[in-house]
Short mmCIF file of C-alpha atoms in Angstrom, two decimals:
data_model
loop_
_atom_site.label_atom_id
_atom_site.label_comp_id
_atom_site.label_asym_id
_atom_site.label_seq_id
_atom_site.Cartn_x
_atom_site.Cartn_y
_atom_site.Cartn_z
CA UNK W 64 -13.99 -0.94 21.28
CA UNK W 65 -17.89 -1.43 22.48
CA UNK W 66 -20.04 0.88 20.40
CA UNK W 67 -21.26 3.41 22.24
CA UNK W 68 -25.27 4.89 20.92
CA UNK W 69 -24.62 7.21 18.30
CA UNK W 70 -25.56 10.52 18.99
CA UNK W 71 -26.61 13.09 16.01
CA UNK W 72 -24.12 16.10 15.81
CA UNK W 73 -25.39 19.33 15.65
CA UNK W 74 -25.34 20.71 12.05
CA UNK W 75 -26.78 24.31 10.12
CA UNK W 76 -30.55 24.17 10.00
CA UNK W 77 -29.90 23.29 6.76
CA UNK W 78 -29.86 20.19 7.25
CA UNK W 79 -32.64 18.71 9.13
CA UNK W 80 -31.34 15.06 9.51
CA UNK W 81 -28.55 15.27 11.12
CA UNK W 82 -25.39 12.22 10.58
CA UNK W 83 -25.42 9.98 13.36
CA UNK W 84 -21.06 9.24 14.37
CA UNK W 85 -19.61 6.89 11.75
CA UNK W 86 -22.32 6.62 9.35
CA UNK W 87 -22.09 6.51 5.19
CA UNK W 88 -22.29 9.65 3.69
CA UNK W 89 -24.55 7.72 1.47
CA UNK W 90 -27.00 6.96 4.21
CA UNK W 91 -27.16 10.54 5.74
CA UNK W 92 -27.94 11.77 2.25
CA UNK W 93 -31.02 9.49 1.49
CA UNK W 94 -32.26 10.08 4.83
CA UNK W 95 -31.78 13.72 4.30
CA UNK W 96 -33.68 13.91 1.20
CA UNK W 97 -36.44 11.69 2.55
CA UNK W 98 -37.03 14.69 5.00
CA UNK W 99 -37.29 16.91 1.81
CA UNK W 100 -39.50 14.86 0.06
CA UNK W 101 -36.50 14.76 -2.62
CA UNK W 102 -34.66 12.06 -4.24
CA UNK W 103 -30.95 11.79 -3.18
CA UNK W 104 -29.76 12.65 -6.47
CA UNK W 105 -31.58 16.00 -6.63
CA UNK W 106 -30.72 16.93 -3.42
CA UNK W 107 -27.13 16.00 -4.29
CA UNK W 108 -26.95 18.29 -7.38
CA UNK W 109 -28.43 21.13 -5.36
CA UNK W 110 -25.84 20.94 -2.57
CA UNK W 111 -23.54 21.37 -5.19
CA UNK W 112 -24.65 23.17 -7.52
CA UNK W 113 -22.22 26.24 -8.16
CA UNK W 114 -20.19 28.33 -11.34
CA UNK W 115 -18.45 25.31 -12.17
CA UNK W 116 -20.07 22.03 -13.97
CA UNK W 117 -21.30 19.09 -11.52
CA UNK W 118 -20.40 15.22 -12.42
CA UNK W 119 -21.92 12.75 -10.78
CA UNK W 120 -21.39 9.25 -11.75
CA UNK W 121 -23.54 6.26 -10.63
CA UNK W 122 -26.77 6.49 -8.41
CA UNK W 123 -28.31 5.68 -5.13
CA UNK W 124 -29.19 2.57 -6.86
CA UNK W 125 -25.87 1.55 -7.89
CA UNK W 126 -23.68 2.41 -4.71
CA UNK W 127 -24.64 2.47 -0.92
CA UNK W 128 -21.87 5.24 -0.19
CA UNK W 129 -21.39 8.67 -1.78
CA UNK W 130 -17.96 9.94 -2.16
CA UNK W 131 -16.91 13.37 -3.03
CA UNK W 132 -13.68 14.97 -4.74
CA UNK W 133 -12.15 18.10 -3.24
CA UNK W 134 -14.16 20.27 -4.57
CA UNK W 135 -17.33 18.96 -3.52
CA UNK W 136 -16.19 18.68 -0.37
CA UNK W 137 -15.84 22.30 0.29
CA UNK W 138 -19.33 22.92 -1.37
CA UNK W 139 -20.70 20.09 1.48
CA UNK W 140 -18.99 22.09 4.24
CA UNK W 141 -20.75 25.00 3.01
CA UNK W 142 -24.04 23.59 2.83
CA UNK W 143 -24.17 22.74 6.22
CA UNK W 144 -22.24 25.01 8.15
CA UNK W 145 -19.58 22.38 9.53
CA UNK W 146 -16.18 22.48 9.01
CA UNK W 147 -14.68 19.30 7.18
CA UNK W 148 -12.59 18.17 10.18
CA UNK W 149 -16.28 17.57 12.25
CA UNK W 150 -17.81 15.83 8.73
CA UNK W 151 -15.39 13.75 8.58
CA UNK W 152 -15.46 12.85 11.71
CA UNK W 153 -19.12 11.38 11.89
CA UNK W 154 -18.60 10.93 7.92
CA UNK W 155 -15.69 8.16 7.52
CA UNK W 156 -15.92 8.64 3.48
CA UNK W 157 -15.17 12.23 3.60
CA UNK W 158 -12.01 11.70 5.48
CA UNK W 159 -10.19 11.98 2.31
CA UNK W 160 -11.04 11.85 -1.85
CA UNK W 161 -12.05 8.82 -3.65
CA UNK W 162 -9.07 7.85 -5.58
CA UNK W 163 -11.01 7.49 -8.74
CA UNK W 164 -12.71 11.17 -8.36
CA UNK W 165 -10.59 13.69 -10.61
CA UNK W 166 -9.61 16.88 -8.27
CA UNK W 167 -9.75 20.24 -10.01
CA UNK W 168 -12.54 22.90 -10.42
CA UNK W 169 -15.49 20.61 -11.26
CA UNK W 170 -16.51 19.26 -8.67
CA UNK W 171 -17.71 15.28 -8.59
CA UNK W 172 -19.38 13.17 -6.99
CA UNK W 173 -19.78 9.22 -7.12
CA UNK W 174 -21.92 6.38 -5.45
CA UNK W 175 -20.02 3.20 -5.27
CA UNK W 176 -19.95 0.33 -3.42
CA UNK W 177 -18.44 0.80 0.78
CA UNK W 178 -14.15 0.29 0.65
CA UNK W 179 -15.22 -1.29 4.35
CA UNK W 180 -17.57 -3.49 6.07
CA UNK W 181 -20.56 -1.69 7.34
CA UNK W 182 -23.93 -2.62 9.24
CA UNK W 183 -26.99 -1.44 10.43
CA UNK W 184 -26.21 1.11 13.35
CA UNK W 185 -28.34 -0.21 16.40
CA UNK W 186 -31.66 0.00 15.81
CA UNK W 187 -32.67 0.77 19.83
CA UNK W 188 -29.64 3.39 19.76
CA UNK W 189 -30.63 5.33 16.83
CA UNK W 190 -34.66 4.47 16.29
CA UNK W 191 -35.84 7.50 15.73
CA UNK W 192 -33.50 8.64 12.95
CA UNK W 193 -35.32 5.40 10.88
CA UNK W 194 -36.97 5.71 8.43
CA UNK W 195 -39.00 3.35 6.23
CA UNK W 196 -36.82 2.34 3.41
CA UNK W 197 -33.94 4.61 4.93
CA UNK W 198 -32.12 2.77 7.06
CA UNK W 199 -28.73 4.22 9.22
CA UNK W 200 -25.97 2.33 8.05
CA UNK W 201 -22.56 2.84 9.48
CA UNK W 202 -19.11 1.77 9.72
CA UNK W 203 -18.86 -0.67 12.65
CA UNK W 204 -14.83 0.10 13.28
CA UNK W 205 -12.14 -3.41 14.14
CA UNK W 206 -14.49 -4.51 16.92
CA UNK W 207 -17.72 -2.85 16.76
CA UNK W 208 -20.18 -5.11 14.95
CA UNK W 209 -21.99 -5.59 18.79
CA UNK W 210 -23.77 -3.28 20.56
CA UNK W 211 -22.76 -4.02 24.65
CA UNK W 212 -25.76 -1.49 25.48
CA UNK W 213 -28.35 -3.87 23.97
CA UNK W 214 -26.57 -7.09 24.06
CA UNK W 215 -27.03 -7.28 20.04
CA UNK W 216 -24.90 -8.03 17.37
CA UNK W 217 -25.57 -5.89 14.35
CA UNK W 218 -25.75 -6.90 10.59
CA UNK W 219 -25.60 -5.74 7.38
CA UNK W 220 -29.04 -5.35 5.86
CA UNK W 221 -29.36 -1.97 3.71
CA UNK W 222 -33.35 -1.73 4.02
CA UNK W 223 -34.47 -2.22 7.69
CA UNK W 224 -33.05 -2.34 11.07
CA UNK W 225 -31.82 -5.87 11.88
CA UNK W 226 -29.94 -7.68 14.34
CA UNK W 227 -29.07 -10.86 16.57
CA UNK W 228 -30.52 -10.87 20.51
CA UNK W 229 -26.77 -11.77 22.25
CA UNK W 230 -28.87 -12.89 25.82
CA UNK W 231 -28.65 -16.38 24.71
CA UNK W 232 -25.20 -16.58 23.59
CA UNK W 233 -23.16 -14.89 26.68
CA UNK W 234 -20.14 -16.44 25.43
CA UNK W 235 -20.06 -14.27 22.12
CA UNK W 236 -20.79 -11.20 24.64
CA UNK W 237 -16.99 -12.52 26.73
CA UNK W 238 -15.57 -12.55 23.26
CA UNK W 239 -15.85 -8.96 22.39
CA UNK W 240 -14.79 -7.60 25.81
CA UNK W 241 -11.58 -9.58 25.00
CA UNK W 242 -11.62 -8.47 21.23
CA UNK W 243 -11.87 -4.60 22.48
CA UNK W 244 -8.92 -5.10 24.53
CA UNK W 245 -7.66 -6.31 21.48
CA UNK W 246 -7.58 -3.65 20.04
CA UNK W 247 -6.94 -0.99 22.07
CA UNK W 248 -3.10 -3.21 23.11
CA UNK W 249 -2.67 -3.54 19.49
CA UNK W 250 -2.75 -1.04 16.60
CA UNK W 251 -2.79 -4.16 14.35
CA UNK W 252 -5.29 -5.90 16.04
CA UNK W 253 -7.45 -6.41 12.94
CA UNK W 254 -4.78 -8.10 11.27
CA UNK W 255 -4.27 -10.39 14.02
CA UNK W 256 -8.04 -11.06 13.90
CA UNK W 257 -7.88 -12.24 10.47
CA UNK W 258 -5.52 -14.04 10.95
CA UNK W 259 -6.96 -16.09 13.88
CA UNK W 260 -10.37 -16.05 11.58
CA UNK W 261 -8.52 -17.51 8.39
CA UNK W 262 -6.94 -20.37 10.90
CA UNK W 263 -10.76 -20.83 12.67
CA UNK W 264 -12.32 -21.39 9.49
CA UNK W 265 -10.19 -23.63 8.03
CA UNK W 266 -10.44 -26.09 10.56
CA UNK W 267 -14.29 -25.46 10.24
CA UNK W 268 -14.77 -26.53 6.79
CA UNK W 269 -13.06 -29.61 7.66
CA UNK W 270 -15.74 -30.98 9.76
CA UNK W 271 -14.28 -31.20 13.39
CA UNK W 272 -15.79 -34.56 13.95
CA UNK W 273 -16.03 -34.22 18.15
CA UNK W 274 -17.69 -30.62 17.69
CA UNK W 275 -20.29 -30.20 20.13
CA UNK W 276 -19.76 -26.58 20.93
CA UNK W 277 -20.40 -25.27 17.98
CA UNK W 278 -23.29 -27.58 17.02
CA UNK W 279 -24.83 -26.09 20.42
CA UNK W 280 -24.35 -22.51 19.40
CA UNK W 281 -25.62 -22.87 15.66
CA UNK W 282 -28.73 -24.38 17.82
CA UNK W 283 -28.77 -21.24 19.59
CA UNK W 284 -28.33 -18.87 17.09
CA UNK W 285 -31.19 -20.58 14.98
CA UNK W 286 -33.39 -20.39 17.78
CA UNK W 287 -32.82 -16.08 18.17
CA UNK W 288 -32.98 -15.75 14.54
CA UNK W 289 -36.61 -17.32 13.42
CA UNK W 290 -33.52 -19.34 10.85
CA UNK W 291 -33.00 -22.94 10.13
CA UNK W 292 -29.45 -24.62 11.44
CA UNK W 293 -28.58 -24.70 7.89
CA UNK W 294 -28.84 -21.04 7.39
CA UNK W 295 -27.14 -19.92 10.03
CA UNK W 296 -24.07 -22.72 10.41
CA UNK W 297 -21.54 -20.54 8.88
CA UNK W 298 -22.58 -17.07 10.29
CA UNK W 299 -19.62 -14.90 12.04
CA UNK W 300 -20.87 -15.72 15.47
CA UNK W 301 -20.38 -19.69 15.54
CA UNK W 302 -16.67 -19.37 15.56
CA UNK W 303 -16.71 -16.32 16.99
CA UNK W 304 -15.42 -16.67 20.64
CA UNK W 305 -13.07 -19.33 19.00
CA UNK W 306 -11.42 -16.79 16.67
CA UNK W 307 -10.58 -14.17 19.86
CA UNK W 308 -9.38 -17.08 21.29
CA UNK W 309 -6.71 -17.74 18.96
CA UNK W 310 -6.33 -14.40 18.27
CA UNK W 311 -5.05 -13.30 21.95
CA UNK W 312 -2.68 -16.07 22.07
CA UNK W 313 -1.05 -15.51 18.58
CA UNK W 314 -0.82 -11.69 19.41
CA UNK W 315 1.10 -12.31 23.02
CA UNK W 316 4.60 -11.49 22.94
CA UNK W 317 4.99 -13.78 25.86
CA UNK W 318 3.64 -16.72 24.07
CA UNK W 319 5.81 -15.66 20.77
CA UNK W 320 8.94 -15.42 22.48
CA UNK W 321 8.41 -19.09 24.06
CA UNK W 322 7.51 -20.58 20.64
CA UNK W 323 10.53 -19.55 19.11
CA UNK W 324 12.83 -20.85 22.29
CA UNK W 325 10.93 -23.92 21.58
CA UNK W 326 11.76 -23.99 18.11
CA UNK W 327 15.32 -22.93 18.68
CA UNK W 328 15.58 -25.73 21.17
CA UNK W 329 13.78 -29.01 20.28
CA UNK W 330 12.88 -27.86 16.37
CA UNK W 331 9.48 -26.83 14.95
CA UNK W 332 7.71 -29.47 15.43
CA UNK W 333 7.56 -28.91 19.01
CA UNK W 334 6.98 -25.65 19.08
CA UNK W 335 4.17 -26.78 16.32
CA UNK W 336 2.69 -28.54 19.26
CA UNK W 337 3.04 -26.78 21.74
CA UNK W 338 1.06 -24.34 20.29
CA UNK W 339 -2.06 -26.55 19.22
CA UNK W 340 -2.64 -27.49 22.94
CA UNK W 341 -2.19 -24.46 24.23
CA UNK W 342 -5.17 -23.31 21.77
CA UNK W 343 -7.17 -26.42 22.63
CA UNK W 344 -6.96 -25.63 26.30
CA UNK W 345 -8.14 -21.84 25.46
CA UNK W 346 -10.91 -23.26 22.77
CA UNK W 347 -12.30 -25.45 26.22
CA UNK W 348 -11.73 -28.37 23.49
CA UNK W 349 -9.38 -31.02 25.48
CA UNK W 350 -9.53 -33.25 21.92
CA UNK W 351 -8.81 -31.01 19.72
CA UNK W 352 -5.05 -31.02 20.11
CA UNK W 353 -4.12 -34.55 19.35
CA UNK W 354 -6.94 -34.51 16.46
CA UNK W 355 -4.77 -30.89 14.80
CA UNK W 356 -1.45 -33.05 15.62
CA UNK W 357 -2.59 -36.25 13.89
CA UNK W 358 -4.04 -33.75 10.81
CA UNK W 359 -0.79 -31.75 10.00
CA UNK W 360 1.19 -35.49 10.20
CA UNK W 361 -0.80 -36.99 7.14
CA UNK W 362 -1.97 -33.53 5.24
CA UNK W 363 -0.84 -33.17 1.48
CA UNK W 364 2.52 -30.96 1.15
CA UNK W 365 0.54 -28.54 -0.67
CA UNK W 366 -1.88 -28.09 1.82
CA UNK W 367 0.54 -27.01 4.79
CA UNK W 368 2.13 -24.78 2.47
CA UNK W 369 -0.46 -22.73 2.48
CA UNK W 370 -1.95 -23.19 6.10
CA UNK W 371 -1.96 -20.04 7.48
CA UNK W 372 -1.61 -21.31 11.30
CA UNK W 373 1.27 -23.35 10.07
CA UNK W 374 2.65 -20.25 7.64
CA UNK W 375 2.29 -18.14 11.16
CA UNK W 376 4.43 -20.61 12.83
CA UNK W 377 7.20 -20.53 10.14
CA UNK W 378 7.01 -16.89 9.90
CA UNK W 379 7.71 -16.62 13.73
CA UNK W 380 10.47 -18.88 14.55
CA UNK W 381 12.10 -17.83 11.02
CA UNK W 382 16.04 -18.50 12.23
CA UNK W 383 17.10 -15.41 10.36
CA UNK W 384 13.88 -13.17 11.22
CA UNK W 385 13.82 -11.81 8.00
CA UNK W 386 9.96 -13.27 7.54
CA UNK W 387 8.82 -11.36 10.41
CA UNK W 388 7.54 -8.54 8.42
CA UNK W 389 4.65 -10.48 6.97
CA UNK W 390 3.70 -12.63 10.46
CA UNK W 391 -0.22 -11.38 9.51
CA UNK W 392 -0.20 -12.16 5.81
CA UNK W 393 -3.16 -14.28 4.83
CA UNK W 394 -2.10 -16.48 1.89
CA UNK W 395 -4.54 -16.00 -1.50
CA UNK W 396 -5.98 -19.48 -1.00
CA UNK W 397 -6.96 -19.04 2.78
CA UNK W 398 -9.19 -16.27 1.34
CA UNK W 399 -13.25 -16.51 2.62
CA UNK W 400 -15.72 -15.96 -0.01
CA UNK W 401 -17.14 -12.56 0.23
CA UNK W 402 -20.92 -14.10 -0.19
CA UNK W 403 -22.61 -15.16 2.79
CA UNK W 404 -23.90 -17.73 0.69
CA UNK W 405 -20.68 -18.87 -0.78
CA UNK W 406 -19.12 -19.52 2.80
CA UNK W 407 -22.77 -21.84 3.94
CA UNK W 408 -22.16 -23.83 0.65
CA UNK W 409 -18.22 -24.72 1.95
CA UNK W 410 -19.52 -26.25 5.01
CA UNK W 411 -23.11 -27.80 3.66
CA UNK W 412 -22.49 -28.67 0.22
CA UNK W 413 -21.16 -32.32 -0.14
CA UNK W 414 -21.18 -32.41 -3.61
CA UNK W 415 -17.87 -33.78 -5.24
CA UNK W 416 -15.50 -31.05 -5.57
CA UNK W 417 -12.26 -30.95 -7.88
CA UNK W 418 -8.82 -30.69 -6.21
CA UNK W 419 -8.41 -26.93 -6.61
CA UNK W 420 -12.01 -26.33 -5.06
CA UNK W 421 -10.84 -28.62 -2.05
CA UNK W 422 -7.91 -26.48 -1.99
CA UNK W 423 -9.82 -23.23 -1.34
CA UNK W 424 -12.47 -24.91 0.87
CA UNK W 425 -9.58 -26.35 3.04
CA UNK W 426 -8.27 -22.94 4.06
CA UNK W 427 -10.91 -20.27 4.02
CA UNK W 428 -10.52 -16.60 6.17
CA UNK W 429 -13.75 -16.77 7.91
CA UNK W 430 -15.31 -15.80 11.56
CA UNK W 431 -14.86 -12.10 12.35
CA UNK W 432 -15.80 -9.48 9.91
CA UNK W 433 -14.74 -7.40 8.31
CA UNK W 434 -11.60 -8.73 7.84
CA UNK W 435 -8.42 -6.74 5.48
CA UNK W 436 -8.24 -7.60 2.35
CA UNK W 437 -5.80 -10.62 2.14
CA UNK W 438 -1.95 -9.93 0.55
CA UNK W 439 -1.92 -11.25 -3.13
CA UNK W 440 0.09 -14.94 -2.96
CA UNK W 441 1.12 -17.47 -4.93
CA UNK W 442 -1.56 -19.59 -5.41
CA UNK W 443 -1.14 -23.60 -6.41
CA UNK W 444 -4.15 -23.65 -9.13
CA UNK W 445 -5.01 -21.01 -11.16
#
């Protein structure tokens, strides 16, 4: 859905920084102790500070989100006179207990690392609850990593506001109108998206050698940034409007139901292509059917097997249907690096590679973040 400016809530006077809708708990509480001239840690132990013995594990050094056990939970809600149901409603982490936080009297507190992709909340929506070293961060949701109001798309730095200017790239703008819609039609929507991101980027690291459009936008995106091409070629954006893409048409019941006629009629193969022009007429790439067609004739066995457009299509048009339960699964191997750094090397690097490297650069979940966690697989190299 678009993000709309987050607004702060109206807490005790307790609290004089109020939590801005779907930020860290983490976040709030450095910001709140920067208003008190406090370190987060102090502040922490005061809030709950009570009869029984406070544990906190870990510091604002070592985690960028701060998660509570029962306990502390209740001592939060008293601090600052808001009932849990509203905290956790502008708090995601206190929705429910950190499985590795012990419930009983003590109460306990931890900072670890986010479960879930967050950002930067916009820096024109919430600019005034910045502060210098304090940034907002917050949980973006399945499509809210652009702001529509500013025409930016937000990233993940944890020490200043930052972002990408969209003007320039109207394209990526179309993209998440279509990915909101997304998600409102589909309760598994981000599922679908990684999916269609996992497919994406696998064709990506294997050098589309007619690719213009995406050569143009890494241009663009360079340009916005300050960046050189090479820093910014395999940023979520590139493939961005080519991941909805695929996305819509693999999640269209209309367009399911014909592939598996096909199947059923003239055999997989057929329904195999069928499906890779369609996509190339969506991608506005009128080459890029026959060049998929010619690919999947002369790939290694091993290499379809894991596929995940080509596990999809199996899935599907299963004659027995008893595959359709994992349609979304992303195979182990198709699984992006979670580095930034680590994806850029897949499509820069041309250093020799051994045959299980190849493997993994082959079939990379990429594009759209954040992405689930892909479904353990077997995996053909250790």
């Amino acid at each position: 859905m678009p993000v709309q400016a987050p607004t702060p809530a109206a807490v005790s006077t307790l609290v004089r920084i109020p939590p801005v809708a779907g930020e860290l708990t983490g976040s709030w509480f450095r910001r709140m102790a920067a208003s008190y001239g406090l370190p987060a840690q102090d502040l922490l132990r005061g809030i709950l500070n009570g009869p029984h013995q406070v544990q906190v594990t870990g510091t604002p050094g070592t985690g960028l989100e701060l998660f509570f056990n029962t306990p502390a939970r209740m001592a939060l809600t008293r601090s600052t006179g808001l009932p849990l149901s509203r905290l956790a409603h502008l708090l995601p982490a206190l929705a429910a207990p950190h499985g590795r936080l012990a419930d009983g009297e003590n109460l306990r507190a931890a900072w670890y690392m986010p479960g879930e992709a967050w950002v930067g909340a916009c820096p024109s929506c919430t600019g005034r609850s910045w502060r210098p070293g304090r940034p907002v961060l917050v949980y973006p949701g399945t499509a809210g990593h652009i702001c529509l109001r500013h025409r930016c798309w937000l990233l993940a730095h944890p020490g200043r506001p930052a972002s990408i200017p969209l003007e320039t790239l109207p394209e990526v703008l179309t993209a998440h109108r279509h990915h909101a819609a997304l998600v409102r039609a589909r309760p598994d929507a981000a599922e679908v998206v990684a999916l269609a991101a996992a497919v994406v980027w696998s064709w990506q690291v294997q050098g589309w050698r007619s690719e213009t459009v995406w050569q143009d936008r890494v241009r663009r995106l360079a340009a916005v940034t300050g960046s050189m091409p090479t820093a910014v070629v395999a940023h979520a954006l590139v493939s961005y409007p080519e991941t909805i893409a695929v996305a819509r048409l693999l999640g269209a019941p209309r367009w399911q139901q014909r592939l598996r006629e096909t199947a059923a009629a003239e055999g997989a193969g057929a329904a195999t292509e069928l499906l890779l022009r369609e996509i190339s007429r969506r991608a506005d790439r009128p080459w890029l059917a026959d060049w998929l067609i010619a690919y999947t004739r002369t790939r290694p066995r091993k290499a379809a097997q894991t596929d995940p457009l080509d596990r999809w299509l199996r899935r599907l048009t299963a004659a027995d249907g008893t595959e359709s339960d994992g349609l979304w699964t992303v195979h182990r191997t198709a699984a992006r690096p979670t580095e930034y750094s680590d994806r850029a090397g897949f499509l820069t690097d041309r250093r020799a590679r051994t045959v299980c490297e190849e493997a993994g650069a082959a079939f990379l979940t990429g594009g759209w973040e954040p992405v689930p966690l892909p479904r353990l697989g077997s995996a053909p190299c250790p």
